[in-house]
PDB file of C-alpha atoms in Angstrom:
ATOM      1  CA  LEU M   1       5.610   6.316  -3.109  1.00  0.00           C
ATOM      2  CA  HIS M   2       5.293  10.081  -2.543  1.00  0.00           C
ATOM      3  CA  SER M   3       3.279  10.532  -5.707  1.00  0.00           C
ATOM      4  CA  PHE M   4       0.419   8.403  -4.692  1.00  0.00           C
ATOM      5  CA  PRO M   5      -2.356  10.070  -2.191  1.00  0.00           C
ATOM      6  CA  THR M   6      -2.676   8.894   1.358  1.00  0.00           C
ATOM      7  CA  ARG M   7      -5.404   9.212   2.964  1.00  0.00           C
ATOM      8  CA  ARG M   8      -4.381  11.532   5.533  1.00  0.00           C
ATOM      9  CA  SER M   9      -6.869  14.454   6.315  1.00  0.00           C
ATOM     10  CA  SER M  10      -5.625  15.401   9.828  1.00  0.00           C
ATOM     11  CA  ASP M  11      -2.417  15.369  11.183  1.00  0.00           C
ATOM     12  CA  LEU M  12      -3.766  12.689  13.542  1.00  0.00           C
ATOM     13  CA  ASN M  13      -1.969   9.770  13.997  1.00  0.00           C
ATOM     14  CA  THR M  14      -4.878   7.208  12.954  1.00  0.00           C
ATOM     15  CA  ARG M  15      -4.229   3.683  11.995  1.00  0.00           C
ATOM     16  CA  TYR M  16      -4.715   4.116   8.962  1.00  0.00           C
ATOM     17  CA  ASN M  17      -3.004   7.504   7.711  1.00  0.00           C
ATOM     18  CA  ALA M  18      -0.170   5.460   5.943  1.00  0.00           C
ATOM     19  CA  ASN M  19      -3.096   4.007   3.500  1.00  0.00           C
ATOM     20  CA  LEU M  20      -2.914   4.927   0.171  1.00  0.00           C
ATOM     21  CA  HIS M  21      -5.901   6.170  -1.063  1.00  0.00           C
ATOM     22  CA  LEU M  22      -8.153   4.181  -3.775  1.00  0.00           C
ATOM     23  CA  PRO M  23     -10.381   6.678  -5.940  1.00  0.00           C
ATOM     24  CA  LEU M  24     -14.409   5.185  -6.347  1.00  0.00           C
ATOM     25  CA  ALA M  25     -13.722   2.838  -8.882  1.00  0.00           C
ATOM     26  CA  ASN M  26     -17.236   1.678 -10.404  1.00  0.00           C
ATOM     27  CA  LEU M  27     -15.294  -0.564 -13.441  1.00  0.00           C
ATOM     28  CA  THR M  28     -13.889  -4.382 -12.228  1.00  0.00           C
ATOM     29  CA  LEU M  29     -11.622  -3.226 -15.417  1.00  0.00           C
ATOM     30  CA  TYR M  30      -9.828  -0.491 -13.348  1.00  0.00           C
ATOM     31  CA  GLN M  31     -10.191  -2.117 -10.469  1.00  0.00           C
ATOM     32  CA  LYS M  32      -7.985  -5.200 -12.058  1.00  0.00           C
ATOM     33  CA  GLY M  33      -6.065  -2.620 -13.187  1.00  0.00           C
ATOM     34  CA  VAL M  34      -1.978  -1.573 -12.113  1.00  0.00           C
ATOM     35  CA  PHE M  35      -3.206   1.505 -10.400  1.00  0.00           C
ATOM     36  CA  TYR M  36      -6.067   0.755  -8.116  1.00  0.00           C
ATOM     37  CA  ALA M  37      -4.529  -2.959  -7.101  1.00  0.00           C
ATOM     38  CA  GLY M  38      -1.128  -2.028  -6.689  1.00  0.00           C
ATOM     39  CA  SER M  39      -3.003   0.490  -3.862  1.00  0.00           C
ATOM     40  CA  SER M  40      -5.163  -2.115  -2.674  1.00  0.00           C
ATOM     41  CA  ILE M  41      -1.819  -4.529  -2.118  1.00  0.00           C
ATOM     42  CA  TYR M  42       0.204  -1.967  -0.399  1.00  0.00           C
ATOM     43  CA  ASN M  43      -2.773  -1.322   1.727  1.00  0.00           C
ATOM     44  CA  HIS M  44      -3.309  -4.089   3.476  1.00  0.00           C
ATOM     45  CA  MET M  45       0.653  -4.738   4.285  1.00  0.00           C
ATOM     46  CA  PRO M  46       1.699  -4.576   7.527  1.00  0.00           C
ATOM     47  CA  SER M  47       2.423  -1.728   9.056  1.00  0.00           C
ATOM     48  CA  ILE M  48       7.005  -2.623   9.177  1.00  0.00           C
ATOM     49  CA  ILE M  49       7.354  -2.649   5.544  1.00  0.00           C
ATOM     50  CA  LYS M  50       5.219   0.335   4.968  1.00  0.00           C
ATOM     51  CA  ASP M  51       7.299   2.086   7.768  1.00  0.00           C
ATOM     52  CA  LEU M  52      10.608   0.395   4.510  1.00  0.00           C
ATOM     53  CA  SER M  53       8.578   2.727   1.813  1.00  0.00           C
ATOM     54  CA  ASN M  54      11.106   5.796   2.040  1.00  0.00           C
ATOM     55  CA  ASP M  55      14.299   3.482   1.760  1.00  0.00           C
ATOM     56  CA  GLY M  56      13.782   1.471  -1.761  1.00  0.00           C
ATOM     57  CA  LYS M  57      16.293  -1.466  -1.620  1.00  0.00           C
ATOM     58  CA  HIS M  58      14.890  -2.565   1.668  1.00  0.00           C
ATOM     59  CA  PHE M  59      11.337  -1.953   0.873  1.00  0.00           C
ATOM     60  CA  LYS M  60      11.879  -4.351  -2.094  1.00  0.00           C
ATOM     61  CA  THR M  61      12.959  -6.698   0.478  1.00  0.00           C
ATOM     62  CA  GLY M  62      10.982  -6.528   2.332  1.00  0.00           C
ATOM     63  CA  VAL M  63       8.195  -7.097  -0.005  1.00  0.00           C
ATOM     64  CA  LYS M  64       9.223 -10.090  -1.323  1.00  0.00           C
ATOM     65  CA  ARG M  65      10.240 -11.834   1.462  1.00  0.00           C
ATOM     66  CA  TYR M  66       6.743 -11.215   3.128  1.00  0.00           C
ATOM     67  CA  LEU M  67       5.202 -12.101   0.085  1.00  0.00           C
ATOM     68  CA  LEU M  68       7.211 -15.418  -0.423  1.00  0.00           C
ATOM     69  CA  ASP M  69       6.802 -16.010   3.473  1.00  0.00           C
ATOM     70  CA  ASN M  70       2.642 -15.236   3.146  1.00  0.00           C
ATOM     71  CA  SER M  71       1.956 -17.109  -0.091  1.00  0.00           C
ATOM     72  CA  PHE M  72      -0.344 -19.719  -0.233  1.00  0.00           C
TER      73      PHE M  72
END
């Protein structure tokens, strides 16, 4: 996740500083793409799971557990 741009525009600790930056997308086709949709899903995850993003194994487990527990 280090290669994705974040919203961090300053060193302030704001509630959205861990979110990925979503580029302006005018086309619905682009919004349904993997990069945009994946970034959007990541931004809607709880901060506890976002904090695990530095450790791939724990992040993957946390995402799976979150999606299974919160699915329809």
